[in-house]
Amino acid sequence: MDSQPRRPFLTGVIGEPIGHSLSPLIHAHWLQQHQIVGHYVPLEVTRSDLAAVVNLLPRMGFRGVNITIPHKESVLKICDSVSDQAALIGAVNTLTILDGEKIHGHNTDAYGIIQSLKTESQVEGTWKAEDGPILVLGAGGAAKAVVFGLISDGAKEIHIVNRTREKAELIKKEYGTRISVHSRPALEHLVSKMQTIINTTSLGMEGKQSLPFPYDELVAKTVVLDLVYAPLWTELLREAKKRDCTVINGLGMLLHQAALSFKHWFNILPTVDVSLREAVLSK
Ligand code: NAP
């Protein structure tokens, strides 16, 4: 008797809304590149349905899923276990199903940001978090992953500016003296002293206000990274480019965090290459 054909591997992304997500395109590219028969399914799930849907994933045959806005924090308490990194960041963006039944949470955003900085700063291979002071704008979920990544890579001096100062103070409480918290007017004298500046706020996104920033204080060669990827080239990056800064958009982080998720599911770290970037940019 013929043996049963192997079922395609199932992965996906859970969020609300999910229609805009680039993840299905990114993962389909790697599934095809590695000749893995499988599907990556976008799943629009409301807050009230999250626990029920996540708990069904093992029985539905999923190998794992990504978790995106607005569920990255609330999914923590649904997991059977989480990585130390996800627990410290307080957010999960990748689930893997262990032994066909247990739900394990990871966070791959911190890896994504550091890989993006290391591979895309013009001095490729030489950017290190420990090399100079870093300014982080924002203190939301993405900022927590960014600060974790920077501290793990050896950052000695991180300055945080956020509209809601208390949220920045909470991050400082976690990491101590390597973090300083400032209010917005301090930007005027901080910006020129930074090795790297990272915008983790949603300001500058399509449909949002622009980021208030003292552009004339920017010094040439400063590395400026904006997590926003819609649009790809924000006002912050355009102004920084005019002043000869090294500019990096949010696409690299998006691709690298996805690569580590793929590795969690298939034990293959796929490459973030030009053909993938072109496929995403042409969407
Ligand atoms: P979040 O938790 O909601 O945090 C939003 C941040 O933006 C907070 O610091 C918030 O300040 C600030 N903010 C929002 N509106 C503001 C306003 N009108 N004035 C001043 N500050 C404002 O969101 P998140 O998950 O951290 O995501 C933040 C951004 O990062 C989004 O654009 C997201 O698309 C992007 N992101 C990109 C990647 C990637 O792979 N490239 C990954 C993750 C996130 P308060 O604390 O004062 O509210």
Short mmCIF file of C-alpha atoms and ligand atoms in Angstrom, two decimals:
data_model
loop_
_atom_site.label_atom_id
_atom_site.label_comp_id
_atom_site.label_asym_id
_atom_site.label_seq_id
_atom_site.Cartn_x
_atom_site.Cartn_y
_atom_site.Cartn_z
CA MET A 1 0.00 0.00 0.00
CA ASP A 2 1.24 3.54 -0.85
CA SER A 3 2.42 5.51 2.14
CA GLN A 4 0.42 8.64 2.94
CA PRO A 5 1.89 11.81 1.41
CA ARG A 6 3.46 14.06 4.07
CA ARG A 7 1.15 16.89 5.15
CA PRO A 8 2.44 20.38 4.16
CA PHE A 9 4.01 22.24 7.08
CA LEU A 10 1.72 24.92 8.49
CA THR A 11 2.95 28.25 9.86
CA GLY A 12 1.41 31.71 9.88
CA VAL A 13 0.90 35.04 11.59
CA ILE A 14 -1.78 36.08 14.07
CA GLY A 15 -2.73 39.75 14.40
CA GLU A 16 -5.51 42.28 13.93
CA PRO A 17 -5.54 43.72 11.31
CA ILE A 18 -3.37 41.38 9.28
CA GLY A 19 -4.12 42.26 5.64
CA HIS A 20 -1.12 44.62 5.36
CA SER A 21 1.40 42.07 6.71
CA LEU A 22 4.47 41.40 4.55
CA SER A 23 5.28 38.21 6.47
CA PRO A 24 3.34 35.81 4.16
CA LEU A 25 5.41 37.01 1.19
CA ILE A 26 8.70 36.78 3.12
CA HIS A 27 8.08 33.25 4.42
CA ALA A 28 6.69 31.98 1.09
CA HIS A 29 10.00 33.13 -0.48
CA TRP A 30 12.05 31.07 1.98
CA LEU A 31 9.74 28.01 1.87
CA GLN A 32 10.22 27.93 -1.88
CA GLN A 33 13.96 28.64 -1.69
CA HIS A 34 14.45 25.70 0.70
CA GLN A 35 11.97 23.44 -1.12
CA ILE A 36 9.86 23.01 1.98
CA VAL A 37 6.28 22.02 1.18
CA GLY A 38 4.27 24.26 3.44
CA HIS A 39 2.02 27.28 3.89
CA TYR A 40 2.31 30.52 5.87
CA VAL A 41 -1.21 31.69 6.64
CA PRO A 42 -2.33 35.18 7.74
CA LEU A 43 -4.87 34.75 10.57
CA GLU A 44 -6.94 37.76 11.65
CA VAL A 45 -7.81 37.10 15.29
CA THR A 46 -9.52 39.43 17.78
CA ARG A 47 -8.30 39.91 21.35
CA SER A 48 -11.22 37.90 22.70
CA ASP A 49 -10.47 34.93 20.40
CA LEU A 50 -6.70 34.88 20.89
CA ALA A 51 -6.47 32.22 23.62
CA ALA A 52 -8.91 29.87 21.86
CA VAL A 53 -7.10 30.16 18.52
CA VAL A 54 -3.59 29.75 20.01
CA ASN A 55 -4.67 26.70 22.02
CA LEU A 56 -6.02 25.07 18.84
CA LEU A 57 -2.77 25.49 16.87
CA PRO A 58 -1.24 22.13 17.92
CA ARG A 59 -4.38 20.17 17.02
CA MET A 60 -4.57 21.98 13.67
CA GLY A 61 -1.04 20.77 12.87
CA PHE A 62 0.78 24.11 13.07
CA ARG A 63 4.56 24.04 13.53
CA GLY A 64 4.45 27.62 14.81
CA VAL A 65 3.20 31.14 14.12
CA ASN A 66 4.28 34.75 14.37
CA ILE A 67 2.37 37.04 16.69
CA THR A 68 1.93 40.69 15.83
CA ILE A 69 0.04 43.83 16.93
CA PRO A 70 -1.98 43.90 19.18
CA HIS A 71 -1.23 40.47 20.71
CA LYS A 72 2.54 40.43 21.36
CA GLU A 73 2.15 41.12 25.08
CA SER A 74 -1.13 39.37 25.87
CA VAL A 75 0.01 36.08 24.28
CA LEU A 76 2.70 35.69 26.98
CA LYS A 77 0.25 34.32 29.51
CA ILE A 78 -1.21 31.81 27.04
CA CYS A 79 2.21 30.17 26.39
CA ASP A 80 3.19 26.99 28.28
CA SER A 81 6.76 28.35 28.41
CA VAL A 82 8.67 31.38 27.12
CA SER A 83 12.34 32.11 26.43
CA ASP A 84 14.22 34.24 29.00
CA GLN A 85 14.56 36.91 26.34
CA ALA A 86 10.80 37.09 25.67
CA ALA A 87 10.11 37.18 29.41
CA LEU A 88 12.54 40.07 29.93
CA ILE A 89 11.25 42.01 26.92
CA GLY A 90 7.68 41.28 28.00
CA ALA A 91 6.54 40.35 24.49
CA VAL A 92 6.39 37.28 22.25
CA ASN A 93 6.47 37.50 18.44
CA THR A 94 7.08 33.82 17.60
CA LEU A 95 5.39 30.65 18.86
CA THR A 96 6.73 27.16 18.29
CA ILE A 97 4.75 24.01 19.02
CA LEU A 98 6.88 21.58 21.03
CA ASP A 99 6.21 17.81 20.95
CA GLY A 100 3.05 18.52 18.97
CA GLU A 101 1.30 20.02 22.00
CA LYS A 102 3.18 22.61 24.08
CA ILE A 103 3.24 26.28 23.08
CA HIS A 104 6.61 27.99 23.51
CA GLY A 105 7.08 31.77 23.04
CA HIS A 106 10.19 33.54 21.70
CA ASN A 107 11.05 37.12 20.80
CA THR A 108 13.12 37.57 17.61
CA ASP A 109 12.85 41.38 17.36
CA ALA A 110 16.03 42.04 19.35
CA TYR A 111 18.01 39.78 17.01
CA GLY A 112 16.39 41.55 14.03
CA ILE A 113 17.49 45.01 15.08
CA ILE A 114 21.07 44.03 15.87
CA GLN A 115 21.46 42.09 12.60
CA SER A 116 20.08 45.05 10.71
CA LEU A 117 22.57 47.43 12.35
CA LYS A 118 25.51 45.07 11.84
CA THR A 119 24.81 44.25 8.21
CA GLU A 120 23.50 47.60 6.95
CA SER A 121 25.67 50.27 8.54
CA GLN A 122 28.12 51.26 5.80
CA VAL A 123 30.99 50.06 7.93
CA GLU A 124 29.64 46.52 7.59
CA GLY A 125 30.82 44.15 10.26
CA THR A 126 32.27 46.86 12.45
CA TRP A 127 29.16 48.39 14.11
CA LYS A 128 29.07 47.43 17.76
CA ALA A 129 26.65 48.65 20.38
CA GLU A 130 29.54 49.19 22.78
CA ASP A 131 31.29 51.68 20.49
CA GLY A 132 29.37 54.80 21.51
CA PRO A 133 26.26 56.38 23.02
CA ILE A 134 22.91 55.38 21.53
CA LEU A 135 19.70 57.40 21.52
CA VAL A 136 16.41 55.48 21.52
CA LEU A 137 13.27 57.48 20.71
CA GLY A 138 10.22 55.77 22.21
CA ALA A 139 9.56 53.29 25.01
CA GLY A 140 6.83 51.03 23.63
CA GLY A 141 7.00 47.31 22.82
CA ALA A 142 9.54 47.67 20.01
CA ALA A 143 11.77 49.89 22.18
CA LYS A 144 11.93 47.17 24.86
CA ALA A 145 13.22 44.65 22.28
CA VAL A 146 15.64 47.22 20.87
CA VAL A 147 17.09 48.04 24.31
CA PHE A 148 17.41 44.32 25.14
CA GLY A 149 19.26 43.77 21.86
CA LEU A 150 21.58 46.73 22.44
CA ILE A 151 22.39 45.72 26.03
CA SER A 152 23.00 42.11 24.93
CA ASP A 153 25.41 43.42 22.27
CA GLY A 154 27.36 45.32 24.93
CA ALA A 155 25.89 48.85 24.86
CA LYS A 156 27.33 50.93 27.68
CA GLU A 157 25.31 54.11 27.27
CA ILE A 158 21.69 54.30 26.09
CA HIS A 159 19.60 57.48 26.25
CA ILE A 160 15.81 57.17 26.02
CA VAL A 161 13.36 59.95 25.17
CA ASN A 162 9.65 59.13 25.20
CA ARG A 163 6.43 61.14 25.35
CA THR A 164 5.34 59.14 28.43
CA ARG A 165 8.43 59.39 30.61
CA GLU A 166 7.22 56.72 33.07
CA LYS A 167 7.49 54.03 30.38
CA ALA A 168 11.13 54.97 29.77
CA GLU A 169 11.76 54.90 33.54
CA LEU A 170 10.39 51.33 33.65
CA ILE A 171 12.97 50.26 31.04
CA LYS A 172 15.69 51.95 33.08
CA LYS A 173 14.52 50.05 36.16
CA GLU A 174 15.16 46.80 34.27
CA TYR A 175 18.67 47.64 33.05
CA GLY A 176 20.04 50.20 35.54
CA THR A 177 22.84 52.69 35.10
CA ARG A 178 23.52 52.06 31.43
CA ILE A 179 20.19 53.78 30.69
CA SER A 180 19.46 57.51 31.07
CA VAL A 181 15.97 58.93 30.63
CA HIS A 182 15.45 62.45 29.28
CA SER A 183 12.57 64.68 28.33
CA ARG A 184 12.16 65.88 24.75
CA PRO A 185 13.92 69.28 25.01
CA ALA A 186 17.14 67.41 25.92
CA LEU A 187 17.31 66.15 22.32
CA GLU A 188 18.84 69.48 21.26
CA HIS A 189 22.08 68.77 23.10
CA LEU A 190 22.04 64.93 22.95
CA VAL A 191 21.76 64.34 19.19
CA SER A 192 25.23 65.56 18.18
CA LYS A 193 26.93 63.29 20.74
CA MET A 194 25.35 60.00 19.58
CA GLN A 195 27.03 57.15 17.66
CA THR A 196 23.60 55.73 16.77
CA ILE A 197 20.02 57.06 16.84
CA ILE A 198 17.03 54.69 16.64
CA ASN A 199 13.42 55.77 16.20
CA THR A 200 11.10 53.17 17.73
CA THR A 201 8.05 55.43 17.91
CA SER A 202 5.24 55.13 15.39
CA LEU A 203 5.72 58.80 14.44
CA GLY A 204 6.61 59.19 10.78
CA MET A 205 4.42 56.23 9.75
CA GLU A 206 1.89 56.74 6.96
CA GLY A 207 -1.12 58.48 8.47
CA LYS A 208 0.75 59.55 11.65
CA GLN A 209 2.30 62.88 12.62
CA SER A 210 5.93 63.42 11.74
CA LEU A 211 8.59 63.01 14.37
CA PRO A 212 9.59 66.27 16.07
CA PHE A 213 13.40 66.20 15.83
CA PRO A 214 16.24 68.79 15.82
CA TYR A 215 17.63 67.77 12.41
CA ASP A 216 20.27 70.50 12.35
CA GLU A 217 22.01 68.90 15.34
CA LEU A 218 22.74 65.69 13.37
CA VAL A 219 26.42 65.04 12.74
CA ALA A 220 27.74 63.28 9.61
CA LYS A 221 28.45 59.52 10.00
CA THR A 222 25.96 59.07 12.84
CA VAL A 223 24.05 55.81 12.24
CA VAL A 224 20.31 56.63 12.07
CA LEU A 225 17.82 53.76 12.00
CA ASP A 226 14.05 54.14 11.77
CA LEU A 227 11.94 51.07 12.64
CA VAL A 228 9.08 52.46 10.56
CA TYR A 229 8.93 50.73 7.15
CA ALA A 230 5.80 52.32 5.69
CA PRO A 231 7.01 54.59 4.20
CA LEU A 232 10.46 53.09 3.78
CA TRP A 233 12.23 56.46 3.70
CA THR A 234 10.80 58.57 6.51
CA GLU A 235 11.42 62.26 7.02
CA LEU A 236 13.96 61.35 9.74
CA LEU A 237 15.97 59.22 7.29
CA ARG A 238 15.71 61.74 4.45
CA GLU A 239 16.91 64.60 6.68
CA ALA A 240 19.69 62.43 8.14
CA LYS A 241 20.85 61.41 4.65
CA LYS A 242 21.11 65.10 3.65
CA ARG A 243 23.56 65.48 6.55
CA ASP A 244 25.70 62.50 5.48
CA CYS A 245 24.52 60.18 8.23
CA THR A 246 24.39 56.42 7.64
CA VAL A 247 20.68 55.70 7.26
CA ILE A 248 18.91 52.36 7.73
CA ASN A 249 15.19 51.77 7.23
CA GLY A 250 12.92 49.32 9.06
CA LEU A 251 12.92 46.65 6.35
CA GLY A 252 16.13 44.99 7.54
CA MET A 253 14.80 44.47 11.05
CA LEU A 254 11.56 43.07 9.64
CA LEU A 255 13.45 40.56 7.46
CA HIS A 256 15.99 39.49 10.08
CA GLN A 257 13.42 38.94 12.84
CA ALA A 258 11.46 36.82 10.33
CA ALA A 259 14.61 34.82 9.49
CA LEU A 260 15.10 33.81 13.13
CA SER A 261 11.41 32.79 13.38
CA PHE A 262 11.93 30.57 10.33
CA LYS A 263 14.95 29.03 12.05
CA HIS A 264 12.87 28.26 15.15
CA TRP A 265 10.43 26.30 12.97
CA PHE A 266 12.69 24.61 10.40
CA ASN A 267 16.19 24.74 11.92
CA ILE A 268 17.42 26.67 8.88
CA LEU A 269 18.53 30.32 9.12
CA PRO A 270 17.50 31.68 5.70
CA THR A 271 19.46 34.48 4.05
CA VAL A 272 18.22 38.04 3.79
CA ASP A 273 19.36 38.65 0.23
CA VAL A 274 18.75 41.11 -2.58
CA SER A 275 16.12 38.92 -4.27
CA LEU A 276 14.05 38.87 -1.07
CA ARG A 277 14.36 42.65 -0.60
CA GLU A 278 13.29 43.17 -4.22
CA ALA A 279 10.31 40.84 -3.81
CA VAL A 280 9.16 42.75 -0.72
CA LEU A 281 9.78 46.19 -2.22
CA SER A 282 7.86 45.33 -5.38
CA LYS A 283 4.73 44.47 -3.37
P1 NAP B 1 3.80 50.79 20.75
O1 NAP B 1 4.14 49.81 21.80
O2 NAP B 1 2.40 51.24 20.57
O3 NAP B 1 4.73 52.11 21.04
C1 NAP B 1 4.53 53.29 20.29
C2 NAP B 1 5.61 54.32 20.65
O4 NAP B 1 5.37 55.50 19.86
C3 NAP B 1 5.58 54.77 22.12
O5 NAP B 1 6.88 55.13 22.51
C4 NAP B 1 4.67 55.99 22.04
O6 NAP B 1 4.86 56.92 23.08
C5 NAP B 1 5.14 56.61 20.74
N1 NAP B 1 4.11 57.49 20.17
C6 NAP B 1 2.96 57.11 19.55
N2 NAP B 1 2.24 58.22 19.20
C7 NAP B 1 2.96 59.29 19.62
C8 NAP B 1 2.76 60.71 19.57
N3 NAP B 1 1.67 61.24 18.97
N4 NAP B 1 3.71 61.52 20.08
C9 NAP B 1 4.82 61.00 20.66
N5 NAP B 1 5.07 59.68 20.76
C10 NAP B 1 4.15 58.83 20.24
O7 NAP B 1 4.26 50.30 19.30
P2 NAP B 1 5.53 49.38 18.94
O8 NAP B 1 5.10 47.97 18.80
O9 NAP B 1 6.63 49.73 19.88
O10 NAP B 1 5.87 49.89 17.45
C11 NAP B 1 6.43 51.16 17.26
C12 NAP B 1 6.86 51.34 15.79
O11 NAP B 1 7.87 50.39 15.47
C13 NAP B 1 5.73 51.12 14.77
O12 NAP B 1 5.92 52.05 13.73
C14 NAP B 1 5.99 49.71 14.25
O13 NAP B 1 5.50 49.52 12.92
C15 NAP B 1 7.52 49.71 14.26
N6 NAP B 1 8.07 48.33 14.34
C16 NAP B 1 8.86 47.94 13.31
C17 NAP B 1 9.43 46.67 13.33
C18 NAP B 1 10.30 46.24 12.20
O14 NAP B 1 10.54 45.03 12.07
N7 NAP B 1 10.82 47.16 11.40
C19 NAP B 1 9.19 45.80 14.43
C20 NAP B 1 8.39 46.25 15.47
C21 NAP B 1 7.82 47.53 15.42
P3 NAP B 1 4.01 56.75 24.46
O15 NAP B 1 4.72 55.68 25.23
O16 NAP B 1 4.08 58.08 25.07
O17 NAP B 1 2.62 56.34 24.06
#
